[in-house]
XYZ file of C-alpha atoms in Angstrom:
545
model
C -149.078 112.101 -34.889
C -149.123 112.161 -39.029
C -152.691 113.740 -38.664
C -151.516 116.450 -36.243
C -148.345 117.389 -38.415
C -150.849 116.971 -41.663
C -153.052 119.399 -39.804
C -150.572 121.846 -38.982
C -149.509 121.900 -42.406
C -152.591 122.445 -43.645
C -153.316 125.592 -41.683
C -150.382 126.945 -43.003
C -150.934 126.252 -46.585
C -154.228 128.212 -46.105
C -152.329 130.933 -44.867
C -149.840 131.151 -47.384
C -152.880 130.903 -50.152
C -154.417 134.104 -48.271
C -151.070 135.775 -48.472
C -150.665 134.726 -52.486
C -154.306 136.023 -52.161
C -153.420 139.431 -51.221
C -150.209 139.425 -53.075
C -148.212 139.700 -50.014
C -145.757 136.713 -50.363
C -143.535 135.388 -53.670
C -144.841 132.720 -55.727
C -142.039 130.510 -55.133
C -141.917 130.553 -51.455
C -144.086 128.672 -49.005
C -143.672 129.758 -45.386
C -144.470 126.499 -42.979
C -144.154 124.836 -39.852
C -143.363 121.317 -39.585
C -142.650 119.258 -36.329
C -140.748 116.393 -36.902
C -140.696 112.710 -35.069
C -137.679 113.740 -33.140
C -138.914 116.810 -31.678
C -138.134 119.454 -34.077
C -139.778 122.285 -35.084
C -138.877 124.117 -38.258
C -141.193 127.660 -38.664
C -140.033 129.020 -42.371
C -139.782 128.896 -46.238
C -140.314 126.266 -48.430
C -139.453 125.244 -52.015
C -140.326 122.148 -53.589
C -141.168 120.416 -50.299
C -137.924 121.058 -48.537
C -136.140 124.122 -46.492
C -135.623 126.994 -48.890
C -134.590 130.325 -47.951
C -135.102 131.745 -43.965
C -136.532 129.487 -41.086
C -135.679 128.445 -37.631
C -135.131 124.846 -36.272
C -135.377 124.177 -32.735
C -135.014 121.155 -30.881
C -136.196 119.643 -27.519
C -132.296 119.454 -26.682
C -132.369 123.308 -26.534
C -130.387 123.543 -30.684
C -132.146 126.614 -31.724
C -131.169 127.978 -35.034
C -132.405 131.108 -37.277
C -130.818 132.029 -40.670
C -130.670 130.764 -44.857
C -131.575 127.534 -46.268
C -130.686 125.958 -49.518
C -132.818 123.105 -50.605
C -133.231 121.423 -46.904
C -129.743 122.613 -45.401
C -128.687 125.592 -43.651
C -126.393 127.148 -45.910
C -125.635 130.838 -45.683
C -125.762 133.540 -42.786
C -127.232 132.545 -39.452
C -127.712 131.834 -35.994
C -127.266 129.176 -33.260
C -127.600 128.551 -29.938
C -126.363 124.717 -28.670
C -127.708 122.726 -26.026
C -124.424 124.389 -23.847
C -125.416 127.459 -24.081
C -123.138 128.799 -26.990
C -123.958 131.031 -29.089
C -122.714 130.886 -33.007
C -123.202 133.679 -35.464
C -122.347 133.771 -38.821
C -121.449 132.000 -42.569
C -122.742 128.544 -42.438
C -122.019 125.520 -45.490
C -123.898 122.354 -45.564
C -125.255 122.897 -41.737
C -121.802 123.807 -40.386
C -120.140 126.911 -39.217
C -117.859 127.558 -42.322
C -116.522 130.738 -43.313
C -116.502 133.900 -40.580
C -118.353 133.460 -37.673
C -118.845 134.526 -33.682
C -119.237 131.457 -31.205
C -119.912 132.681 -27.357
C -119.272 130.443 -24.843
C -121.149 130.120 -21.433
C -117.982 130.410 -19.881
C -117.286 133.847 -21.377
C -115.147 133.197 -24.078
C -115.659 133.862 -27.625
C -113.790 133.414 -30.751
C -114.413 135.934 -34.067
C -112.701 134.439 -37.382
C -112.162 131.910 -39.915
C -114.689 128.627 -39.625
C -114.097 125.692 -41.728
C -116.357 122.575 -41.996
C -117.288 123.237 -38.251
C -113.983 123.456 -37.005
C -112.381 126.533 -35.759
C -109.805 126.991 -38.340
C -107.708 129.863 -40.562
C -107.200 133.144 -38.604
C -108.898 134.318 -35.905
C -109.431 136.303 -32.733
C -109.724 133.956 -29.243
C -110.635 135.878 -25.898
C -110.626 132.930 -22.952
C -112.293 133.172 -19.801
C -109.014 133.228 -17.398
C -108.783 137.020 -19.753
C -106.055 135.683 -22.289
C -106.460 136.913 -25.654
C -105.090 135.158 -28.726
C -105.010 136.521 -32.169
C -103.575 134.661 -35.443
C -103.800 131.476 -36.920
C -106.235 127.905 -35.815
C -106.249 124.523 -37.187
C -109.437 122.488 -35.568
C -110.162 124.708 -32.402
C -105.722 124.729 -32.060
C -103.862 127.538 -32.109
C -101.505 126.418 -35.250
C -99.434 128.765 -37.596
C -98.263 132.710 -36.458
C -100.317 133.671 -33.718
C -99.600 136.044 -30.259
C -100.832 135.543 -26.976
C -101.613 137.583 -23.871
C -102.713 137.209 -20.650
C -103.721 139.644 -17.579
C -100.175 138.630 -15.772
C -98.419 140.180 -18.398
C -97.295 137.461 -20.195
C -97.189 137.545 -24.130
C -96.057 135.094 -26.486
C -95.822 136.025 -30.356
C -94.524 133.272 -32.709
C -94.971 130.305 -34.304
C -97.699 127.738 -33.056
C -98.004 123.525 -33.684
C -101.613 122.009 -32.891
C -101.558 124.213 -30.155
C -98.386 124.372 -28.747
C -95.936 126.633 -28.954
C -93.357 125.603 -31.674
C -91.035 126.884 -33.681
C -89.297 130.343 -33.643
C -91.040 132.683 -31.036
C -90.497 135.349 -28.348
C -91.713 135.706 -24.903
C -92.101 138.391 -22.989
C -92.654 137.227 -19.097
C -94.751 139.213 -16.278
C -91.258 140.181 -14.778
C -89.996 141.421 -18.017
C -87.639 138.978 -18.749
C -87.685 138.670 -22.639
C -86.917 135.449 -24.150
C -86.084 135.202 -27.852
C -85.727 132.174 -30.159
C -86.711 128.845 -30.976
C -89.812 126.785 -29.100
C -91.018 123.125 -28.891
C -93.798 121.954 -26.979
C -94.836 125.332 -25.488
C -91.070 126.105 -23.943
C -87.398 127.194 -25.301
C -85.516 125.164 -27.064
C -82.286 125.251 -28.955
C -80.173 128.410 -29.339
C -82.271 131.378 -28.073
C -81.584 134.627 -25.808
C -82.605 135.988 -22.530
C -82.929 139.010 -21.086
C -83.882 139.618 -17.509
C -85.078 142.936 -15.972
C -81.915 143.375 -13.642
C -79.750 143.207 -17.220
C -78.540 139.784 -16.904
C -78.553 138.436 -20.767
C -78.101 134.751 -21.331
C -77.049 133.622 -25.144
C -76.986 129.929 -25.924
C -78.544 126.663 -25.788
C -81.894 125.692 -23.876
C -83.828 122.465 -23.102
C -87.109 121.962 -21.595
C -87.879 125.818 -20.983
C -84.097 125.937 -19.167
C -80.769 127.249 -19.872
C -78.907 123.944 -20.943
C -76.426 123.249 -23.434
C -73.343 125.791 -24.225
C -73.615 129.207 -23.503
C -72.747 132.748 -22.317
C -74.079 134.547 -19.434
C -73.672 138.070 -18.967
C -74.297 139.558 -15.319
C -75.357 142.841 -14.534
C -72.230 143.703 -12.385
C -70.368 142.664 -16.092
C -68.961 139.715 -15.340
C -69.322 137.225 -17.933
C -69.559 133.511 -17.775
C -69.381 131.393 -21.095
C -69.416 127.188 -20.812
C -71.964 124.890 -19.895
C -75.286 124.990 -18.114
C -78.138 122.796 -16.777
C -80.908 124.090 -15.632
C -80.834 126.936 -15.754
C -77.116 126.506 -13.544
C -74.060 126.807 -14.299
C -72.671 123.016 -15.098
C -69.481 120.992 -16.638
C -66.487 122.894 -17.784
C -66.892 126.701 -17.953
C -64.755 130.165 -17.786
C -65.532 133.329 -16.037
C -64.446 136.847 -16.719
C -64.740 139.092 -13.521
C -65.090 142.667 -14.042
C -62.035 143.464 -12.426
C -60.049 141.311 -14.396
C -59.838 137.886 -12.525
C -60.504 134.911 -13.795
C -61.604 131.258 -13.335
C -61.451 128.451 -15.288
C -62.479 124.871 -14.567
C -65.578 122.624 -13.606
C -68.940 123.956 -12.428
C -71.858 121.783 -10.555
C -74.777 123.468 -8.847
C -73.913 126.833 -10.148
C -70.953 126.575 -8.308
C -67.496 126.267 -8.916
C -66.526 122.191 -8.508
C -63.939 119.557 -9.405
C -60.639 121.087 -10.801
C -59.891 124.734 -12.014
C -57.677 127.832 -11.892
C -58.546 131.196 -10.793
C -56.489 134.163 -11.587
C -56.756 137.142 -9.466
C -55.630 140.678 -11.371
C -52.825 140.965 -8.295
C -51.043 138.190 -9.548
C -52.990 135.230 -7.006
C -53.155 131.926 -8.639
C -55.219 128.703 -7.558
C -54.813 125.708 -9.276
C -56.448 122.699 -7.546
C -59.599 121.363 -6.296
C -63.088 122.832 -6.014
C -66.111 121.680 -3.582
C -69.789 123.311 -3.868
C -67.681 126.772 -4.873
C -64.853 126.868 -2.210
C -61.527 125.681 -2.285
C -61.021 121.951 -1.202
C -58.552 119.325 -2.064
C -55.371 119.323 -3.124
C -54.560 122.372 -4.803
C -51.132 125.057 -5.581
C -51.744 128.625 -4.960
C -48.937 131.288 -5.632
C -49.152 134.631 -4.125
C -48.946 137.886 -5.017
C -45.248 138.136 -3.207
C -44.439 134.954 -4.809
C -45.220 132.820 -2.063
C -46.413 129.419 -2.676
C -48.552 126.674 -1.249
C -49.411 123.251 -1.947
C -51.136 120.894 -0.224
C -54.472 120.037 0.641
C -57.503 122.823 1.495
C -60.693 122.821 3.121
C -63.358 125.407 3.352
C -60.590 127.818 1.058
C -57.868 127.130 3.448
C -54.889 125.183 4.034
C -56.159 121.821 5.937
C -53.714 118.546 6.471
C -50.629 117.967 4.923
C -49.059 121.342 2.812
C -45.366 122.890 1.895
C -45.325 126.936 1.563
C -42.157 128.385 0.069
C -41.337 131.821 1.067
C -39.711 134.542 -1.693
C -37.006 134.169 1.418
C -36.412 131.013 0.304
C -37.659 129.818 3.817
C -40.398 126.720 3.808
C -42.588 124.735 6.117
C -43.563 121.329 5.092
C -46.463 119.407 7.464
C -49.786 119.707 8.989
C -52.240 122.821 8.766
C -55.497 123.340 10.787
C -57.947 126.764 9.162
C -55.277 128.080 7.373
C -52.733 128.180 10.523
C -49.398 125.656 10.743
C -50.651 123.697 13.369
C -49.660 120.127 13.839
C -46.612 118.092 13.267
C -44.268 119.583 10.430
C -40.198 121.146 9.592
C -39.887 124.447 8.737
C -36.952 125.702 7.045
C -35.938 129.737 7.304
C -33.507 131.986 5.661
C -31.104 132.295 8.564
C -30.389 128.620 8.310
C -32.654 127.905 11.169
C -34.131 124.426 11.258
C -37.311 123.218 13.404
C -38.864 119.736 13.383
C -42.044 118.988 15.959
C -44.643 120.476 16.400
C -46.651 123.639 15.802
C -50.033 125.551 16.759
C -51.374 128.457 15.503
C -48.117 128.816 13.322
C -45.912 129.236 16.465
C -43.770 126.092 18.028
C -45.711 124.350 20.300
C -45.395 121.093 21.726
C -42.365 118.905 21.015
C -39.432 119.718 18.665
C -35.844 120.086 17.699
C -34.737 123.617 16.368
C -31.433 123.256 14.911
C -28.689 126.991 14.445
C -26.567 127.489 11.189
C -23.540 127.888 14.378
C -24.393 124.399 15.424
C -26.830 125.072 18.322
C -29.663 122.894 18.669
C -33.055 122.515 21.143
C -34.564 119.248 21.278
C -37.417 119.574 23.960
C -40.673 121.562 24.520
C -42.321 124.857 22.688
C -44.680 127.233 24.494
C -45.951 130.046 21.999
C -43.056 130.256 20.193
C -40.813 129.946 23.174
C -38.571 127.474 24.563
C -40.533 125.726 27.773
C -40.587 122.939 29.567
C -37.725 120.325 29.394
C -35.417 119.892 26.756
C -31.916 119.364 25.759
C -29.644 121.905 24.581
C -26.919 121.692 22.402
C -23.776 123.903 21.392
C -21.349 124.055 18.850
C -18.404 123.277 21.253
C -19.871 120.163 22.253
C -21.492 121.893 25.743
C -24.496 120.266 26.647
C -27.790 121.494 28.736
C -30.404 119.465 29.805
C -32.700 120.473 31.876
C -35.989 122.806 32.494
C -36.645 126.182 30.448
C -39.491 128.790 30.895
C -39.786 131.743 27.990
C -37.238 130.942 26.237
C -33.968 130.052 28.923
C -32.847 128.085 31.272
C -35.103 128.238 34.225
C -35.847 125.919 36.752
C -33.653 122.146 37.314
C -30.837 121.812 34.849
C -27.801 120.221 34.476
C -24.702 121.201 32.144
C -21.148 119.755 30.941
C -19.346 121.590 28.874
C -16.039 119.878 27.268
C -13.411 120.895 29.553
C -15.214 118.564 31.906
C -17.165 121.244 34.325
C -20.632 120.153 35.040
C -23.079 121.643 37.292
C -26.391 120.410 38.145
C -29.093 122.153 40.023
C -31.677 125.358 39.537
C -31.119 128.212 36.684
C -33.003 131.935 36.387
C -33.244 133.621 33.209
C -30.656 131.064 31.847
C -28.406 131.902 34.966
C -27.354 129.618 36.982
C -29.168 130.563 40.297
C -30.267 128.641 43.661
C -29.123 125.636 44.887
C -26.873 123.595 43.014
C -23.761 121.142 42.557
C -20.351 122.190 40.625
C -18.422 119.810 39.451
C -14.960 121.496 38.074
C -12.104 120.154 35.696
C -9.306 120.153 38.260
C -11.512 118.180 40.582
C -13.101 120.358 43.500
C -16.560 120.201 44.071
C -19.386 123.191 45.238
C -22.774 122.825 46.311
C -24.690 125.148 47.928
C -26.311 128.214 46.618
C -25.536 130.606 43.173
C -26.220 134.156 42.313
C -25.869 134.977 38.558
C -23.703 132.256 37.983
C -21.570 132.939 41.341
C -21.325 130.979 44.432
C -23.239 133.476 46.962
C -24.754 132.121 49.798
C -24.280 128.855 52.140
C -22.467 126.294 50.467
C -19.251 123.887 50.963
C -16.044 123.531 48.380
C -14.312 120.482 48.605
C -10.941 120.585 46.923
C -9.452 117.224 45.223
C -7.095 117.382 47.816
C -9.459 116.772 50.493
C -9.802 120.337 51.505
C -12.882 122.214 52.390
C -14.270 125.771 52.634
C -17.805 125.305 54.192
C -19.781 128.648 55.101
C -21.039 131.516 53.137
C -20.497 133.129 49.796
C -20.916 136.489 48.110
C -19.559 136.975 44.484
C -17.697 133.957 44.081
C -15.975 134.753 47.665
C -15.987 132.679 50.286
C -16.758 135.069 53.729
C -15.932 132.777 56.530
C -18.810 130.516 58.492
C -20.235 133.913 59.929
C -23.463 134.914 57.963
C -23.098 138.302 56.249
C -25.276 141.108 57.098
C -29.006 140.747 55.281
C -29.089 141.446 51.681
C -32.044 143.061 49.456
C -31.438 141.916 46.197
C -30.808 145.318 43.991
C -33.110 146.070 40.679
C -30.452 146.489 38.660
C -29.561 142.994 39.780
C -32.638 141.975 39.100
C -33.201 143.759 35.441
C -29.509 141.875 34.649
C -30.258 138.288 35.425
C -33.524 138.340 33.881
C -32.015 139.863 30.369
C -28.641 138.024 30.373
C -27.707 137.310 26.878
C -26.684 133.744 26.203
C -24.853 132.673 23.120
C -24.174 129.822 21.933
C -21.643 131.120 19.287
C -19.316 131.685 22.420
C -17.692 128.499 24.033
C -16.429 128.178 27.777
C -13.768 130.794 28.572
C -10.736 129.264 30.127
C -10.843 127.883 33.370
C -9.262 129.703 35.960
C -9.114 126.905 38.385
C -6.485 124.686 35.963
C -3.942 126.553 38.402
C -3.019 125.013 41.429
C -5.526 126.482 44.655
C -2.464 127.747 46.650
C -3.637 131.496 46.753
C -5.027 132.935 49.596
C -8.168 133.583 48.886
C -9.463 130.237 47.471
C -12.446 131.736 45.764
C -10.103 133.330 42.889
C -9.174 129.848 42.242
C -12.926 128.760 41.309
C -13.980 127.739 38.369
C -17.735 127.972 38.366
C -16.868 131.668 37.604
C -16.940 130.991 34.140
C -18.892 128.174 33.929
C -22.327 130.691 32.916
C -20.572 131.659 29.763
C -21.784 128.769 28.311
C -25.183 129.042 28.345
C -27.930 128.855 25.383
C -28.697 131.833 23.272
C -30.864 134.748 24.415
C -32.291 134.680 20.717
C -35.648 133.253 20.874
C -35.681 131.054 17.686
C -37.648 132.217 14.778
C -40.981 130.317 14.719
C -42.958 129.743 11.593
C -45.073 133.269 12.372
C -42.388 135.306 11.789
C -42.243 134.989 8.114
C -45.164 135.167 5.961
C -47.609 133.043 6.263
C -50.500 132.374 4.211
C -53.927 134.253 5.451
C -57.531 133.356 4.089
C -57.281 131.977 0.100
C -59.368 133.957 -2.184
C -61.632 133.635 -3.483
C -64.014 131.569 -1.964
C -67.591 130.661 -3.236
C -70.004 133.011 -5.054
């Protein structure tokens, strides 16, 4: 092997003599090639035994380089190609890329700029394969100091850089067009910085992580403004937001939403003060209407749920159960007319079971249909006369039974609060009816026994008795009709006087009857007030966003 690189060296001594010969080459260059034990092969000038000026060095591993030598090292301009396939170009110091220089990867990237020692380092120019282009500062092969980056998505950074990561104060422009402004650690926002988003939305205060966090403000598009705390990028903690139109809310946020406790102010005077859940109302809560209504009680899904009291301007109130926003359920509602009710309620009407108690001393203890007395119940008037007994819409109707304090009772079937059909009469000076009623008259079959013993059996026709002949057949007129159904009954009026305190020694003993009056203490034709007739609270605004 020494004889073979003697040889070689030889031959090319000769040929540099012929070329000092001819006067072709400088006396103090030698041009040579030398292979070396590990492979090399170096094809260039010599001084003093050693590299010197241009050559090339190649290696089996596929290191090829061309350029200056300086007393055995490559020193100067040149070029090499590495094993990988890169490509460098440029100033080189003690066999290292060191001042400016090109490298070309296989890949397709390149980087034009400031070499130091071998390492990438100073300012620069960086295009990458993926087609992002970087352009400032490099410490080792790191983007480090000022630098701005692009890529083909659109996406351009321009700020400060740390061993490659985006640190400091910088600014962002996303493919979207969001902008983001302000300071950066490890490659995302951090601390107080500023966002802008295409749509106009701005967002001014503190990030973590790459995500709106900490205290901030955030202005929508539509110009309502939000300022408190975030998470997230979300809306988080205690916060206030400005509507456009002028409302208000103030309170706890989780999930973006509005959560725990807070107020919201509507610019028509509505005011919530309670409970939030995921951004609707729920809880216990107060919220005062625009009329000056209010309500407070518990909510669900933005509406009165469970137990509640609304006060009416009126001063009217209902205190007890709601179901969706309706009175429904067991509860006492108080209204300006003095009215009283206690039972129950659906929809916001009386339904069910309850006692409605009159300023005049009237009360209803029994059943509710829509509003309406039906069913059974017991009636009660100021003068001490008591119903009890069967009711449909609202009056007597059906079996009932009456006393009334001068002792008259009657018991037996009532039409439109009438007494009507078949019944029994039970009178203060002792005679007894039963048979049938018209309008609160004895009118059809029916026997009177006196006190005394003495009875008028046979048939009846406006409180007269007609003998035991049947009259002619009747058709009940309309008018008739129209007047039962709509008789009024009042309970302000007591029993008129009682005809039949007078001895029956007239002729005709119908005159001497009683029952006459007895009607004229029936129940009012006033359907009691229920809960729907004053205001009542419709859906709570607002609800979630």
């Amino acid at each position: 092997m020494q004889d073979r690189h003697r040889g070689r060296v030889i031959g090319a001594a000769l040929g540099l003599a012929l070329g000092l010969a001819q006067g072709t080459l400088p006396a103090a260059a030698e041009v040579l090639l030398k292979q070396y034990d590990n492979g090399g092969i170096y094809e260039g000038e010599f001084r003093n035994g050693v590299q010197h000026g241009h050559g090339r060095y190649r290696l089996p591993s596929g290191y090829d380089y061309e350029g200056d030598w300086v007393e055995g090292r490559i020193e100067g301009q040149g070029r090499v190609r590495y094993p990988d396939g890169s490509v460098y170009e440029g100033h080189f110091t003690d066999g290292k890329p060191d001042g400016q220089g090109r490298i070309a990867y296989p890949d397709g990237s390149t980087y034009d700029g400031d070499w130091q020692a071998g390492e990438i380092t100073g300012q620069g120019r960086a295009s990458y394969a993926n087609g992002a282009l970087y352009e400032g500062g490099f410490r080792r092969a790191l983007h480090h100091g000022k630098g701005r980056l692009s890529n083909p998505s659109g996406y351009v950074y321009e700020g400060d850089w740390v061993a490659g990561r985006k640190e400091g104060q910088g600014r962002i422009t996303f493919p979207d067009g969001a902008i983001y402004e302000g300071p950066m650690k490890a490659d995302q926002p951090e601390g107080q910085g500023r966002l802008t988003l295409p749509d106009g939305m701005i967002y001014e205060g503190g990030f973590h992580a790459g995500q709106m966090s900490g205290h901030g403000k955030l202005t929508q598009p539509t110009g309502d403004v939000y300022e408190g705390l975030m998470l997230d990028g979300r809306r988080q903690g205690s916060g206030k937001v400005s509507y456009a139109n002028g409302d208000i809310y103030e309170g706890g946020f989780a999930e973006d939403r509005r959560h725990g406790q807070g107020v919201f102010r509507g610019t028509d005077g509505y005011v919530y003060e309670g409970e939030w859940k995921a951004g609707r109302i729920e809880g216990q809560g107060r919220v005062t209407y625009p009329d000056g209504t209010i309500y407070e009680g518990r909510f669900a899904n933005d509406l009165p749920q469970g137990q509640g009291r609304i006060t009416y301007p009126d001063g009217s109130w209902y205190e007890g159960n709601w179901n969706a926003g309706e009175i429904d359920g067991e509860g006492e509602a108080h209204y300006a007319s003095g009215l009283v009710y206690r039972g129950a309620f659906r929809a916001g009407r009386t339904q069910g079971r309850g006692v409605m108690t009159y300023p005049d001393g009237y009360s209803y203890d029994g059943d509710w249909v829509d509003g309406l007395r039906e069913g059974q119940g017991t009636a009660l008037y100021a003068d001490g006369t008591r119903y009890e007994g069967a009711f449909a819409r609202g009056r007597r109707e059906g079996l009932g039974r009456i006393v009334m304090p001068d002792g008259f009772i009657y018991q037996g079937a009532w039409r439109a609060g009438e007494i009507e059909g078949q019944g029994r009469a039970e009178y203060p000076n002792g005679d007894v009816y039963e048979g049938g009623f018209r309008a609160g008259q004895r009118w059809g079959k029916g026997v009177l026994t006196r006190k005394d013993g003495g009875r008028l059996e046979g048939y009846w026709q406006a409180d007269r008795w007609l003998g035991t002949t049947p009259p002619p057949a009747e058709t009940e007129s309309a008018a008739d009709t129209e007047q039962a159904e709509t008789a009024a009954e009042t309970p302000a009026q007591g029993p008129q006087s009682d005809p039949a305190a007078a001895s029956p020694t007239t002729a005709n003993p119908a005159a001497a009857d009683p029952a006459a009056a007895a009607p004229a203490a029936g129940a009012t034709s006033t359907t009691p007030a229920s809960p729907d007739e004053t205001p009542s609270p419709a859906t709570l605004a607002p609800g979630g966003e």
